[in-house]
Coordinates of C-alpha atoms in Angstrom, one line a residue:
V718 CA -10.5 -10.0 12.8
Q719 CA -11.1 -7.3 10.2
L720 CA -8.7 -5.0 8.6
Q721 CA -10.2 -1.9 6.7
A722 CA -7.5 0.3 4.7
S723 CA -8.1 3.1 2.9
G724 CA -5.6 5.9 1.5
G725 CA -4.4 4.7 -1.4
G726 CA -4.7 6.2 -4.8
F727 CA -2.8 7.3 -7.6
V728 CA 0.1 10.4 -7.4
Q729 CA 3.0 11.5 -9.6
P730 CA 6.6 10.1 -8.6
G731 CA 7.8 12.6 -5.3
G732 CA 4.4 12.9 -3.9
S733 CA 2.9 11.2 -0.4
L734 CA 0.4 9.1 0.3
R735 CA -0.9 8.2 3.6
L736 CA -2.2 5.0 4.5
S737 CA -4.3 3.7 7.2
C738 CA -5.9 0.6 8.4
A739 CA -8.4 -0.3 11.4
A740 CA -8.6 -3.8 13.1
S741 CA -11.4 -4.8 14.7
G742 CA -13.4 -7.7 16.0
S743 CA -10.0 -9.1 17.7
A744 CA -10.9 -11.2 21.1
F745 CA -7.4 -11.5 21.8
Y746 CA -4.2 -9.7 21.8
I747 CA -2.9 -7.8 18.9
N748 CA 0.7 -7.8 18.6
V749 CA 2.0 -6.8 15.1
M750 CA 0.5 -4.3 12.9
G751 CA 1.7 -3.5 9.6
W752 CA 1.9 -3.5 5.6
Y753 CA 3.0 -5.8 3.1
R754 CA 2.7 -4.7 -0.7
Q755 CA 2.6 -6.8 -4.2
A756 CA 3.2 -5.7 -7.6
P757 CA 2.3 -7.1 -10.6
G758 CA 4.4 -10.3 -11.2
K759 CA 5.9 -10.1 -7.9
Q760 CA 5.9 -11.6 -4.8
R761 CA 4.3 -10.0 -1.8
E762 CA 6.9 -8.5 0.3
L763 CA 6.7 -6.6 3.5
V764 CA 7.3 -2.6 3.9
A765 CA 6.9 -1.9 7.5
G766 CA 5.5 -3.3 10.8
I767 CA 5.1 -1.7 14.4
T768 CA 4.5 -4.1 17.4
Q769 CA 2.4 -3.3 20.4
G770 CA 5.5 -2.0 22.3
G771 CA 6.4 0.1 19.6
S772 CA 9.1 -1.2 18.0
T773 CA 9.6 -1.0 14.2
N774 CA 10.8 -2.9 11.5
I775 CA 11.2 -0.8 8.0
A776 CA 12.4 -2.4 4.6
D777 CA 15.3 -1.1 3.3
F778 CA 14.0 -0.5 0.2
V779 CA 11.7 2.1 1.9
K780 CA 13.7 3.4 5.1
G781 CA 14.0 6.9 5.2
R782 CA 10.7 7.6 2.7
F783 CA 8.2 5.4 4.6
T784 CA 7.3 5.9 8.3
I785 CA 5.1 3.7 10.1
S786 CA 2.8 4.7 13.3
R787 CA 0.0 3.3 15.4
D788 CA -2.6 4.6 17.7
Y789 CA -3.2 2.2 20.2
T790 CA -6.4 3.4 21.4
K791 CA -7.9 3.1 17.6
N792 CA -6.4 0.1 16.4
T793 CA -5.1 1.5 13.7
V794 CA -2.3 1.4 11.9
Y795 CA -0.6 4.4 9.7
L796 CA 1.7 4.2 6.6
Q797 CA 3.4 7.2 6.0
M798 CA 5.0 7.0 2.0
N799 CA 6.7 10.4 1.3
S800 CA 9.1 10.7 -2.0
L801 CA 6.8 7.8 -4.2
T802 CA 8.6 6.6 -6.9
P803 CA 7.0 4.1 -9.9
E804 CA 8.3 1.3 -8.4
D805 CA 6.4 1.8 -5.5
T806 CA 3.6 1.0 -7.4
A807 CA 1.7 -2.1 -5.7
V808 CA -1.7 -3.4 -3.9
Y809 CA -0.6 -2.7 -0.3
Y810 CA -2.1 -5.2 2.4
C811 CA -2.6 -4.3 6.1
N812 CA -1.7 -6.8 8.1
A813 CA -2.2 -7.6 11.5
E814 CA -1.2 -10.5 13.9
E815 CA -3.1 -11.7 16.8
T816 CA -1.9 -13.6 19.6
D817 CA -3.2 -15.4 23.3
G818 CA -0.1 -14.0 24.2
K819 CA 1.2 -17.5 25.3
S820 CA 1.4 -20.4 22.7
W821 CA -0.6 -19.3 19.1
T822 CA -0.5 -16.1 16.4
K823 CA -2.3 -16.0 13.6
D824 CA -1.9 -13.4 10.6
Y825 CA -4.5 -11.6 8.8
F826 CA -4.7 -9.4 5.9
G827 CA -6.9 -6.6 4.7
Q828 CA -8.9 -6.3 1.1
G829 CA -5.9 -4.7 -0.4
T830 CA -5.9 -0.9 -1.6
Q831 CA -4.2 0.1 -4.6
V832 CA -1.0 2.5 -5.0
T833 CA 0.0 4.4 -8.3
V834 CA 2.7 6.2 -8.8
S835 CA 3.0 7.9 -12.3
S836 CA 3.3 10.9 -14.4

């Protein structure tokens, strides 16, 4: 599975960015798509995920500010980030969970896109 992310960049505090990630190459079924992030000196952490059925899981530290959505026809996941703060500065990684629907799952990560929030 290949994941192609885009949309990162530099923004001032209070600003917005929208990340996109398109998945391709799966011979099976992609259940969950989502986003992780990793700030310098910190561990990678889950930001948000969305299942094939549309259920979402949003980290508490971005609830009310970030929204995750998915275009199933394009196998693309989006992360709308509003009211950004410097604490949101990190490399954001797209994630996809591939499964055969029966016995196994496998996680894939994209190359990462930098988000920098600074005045």
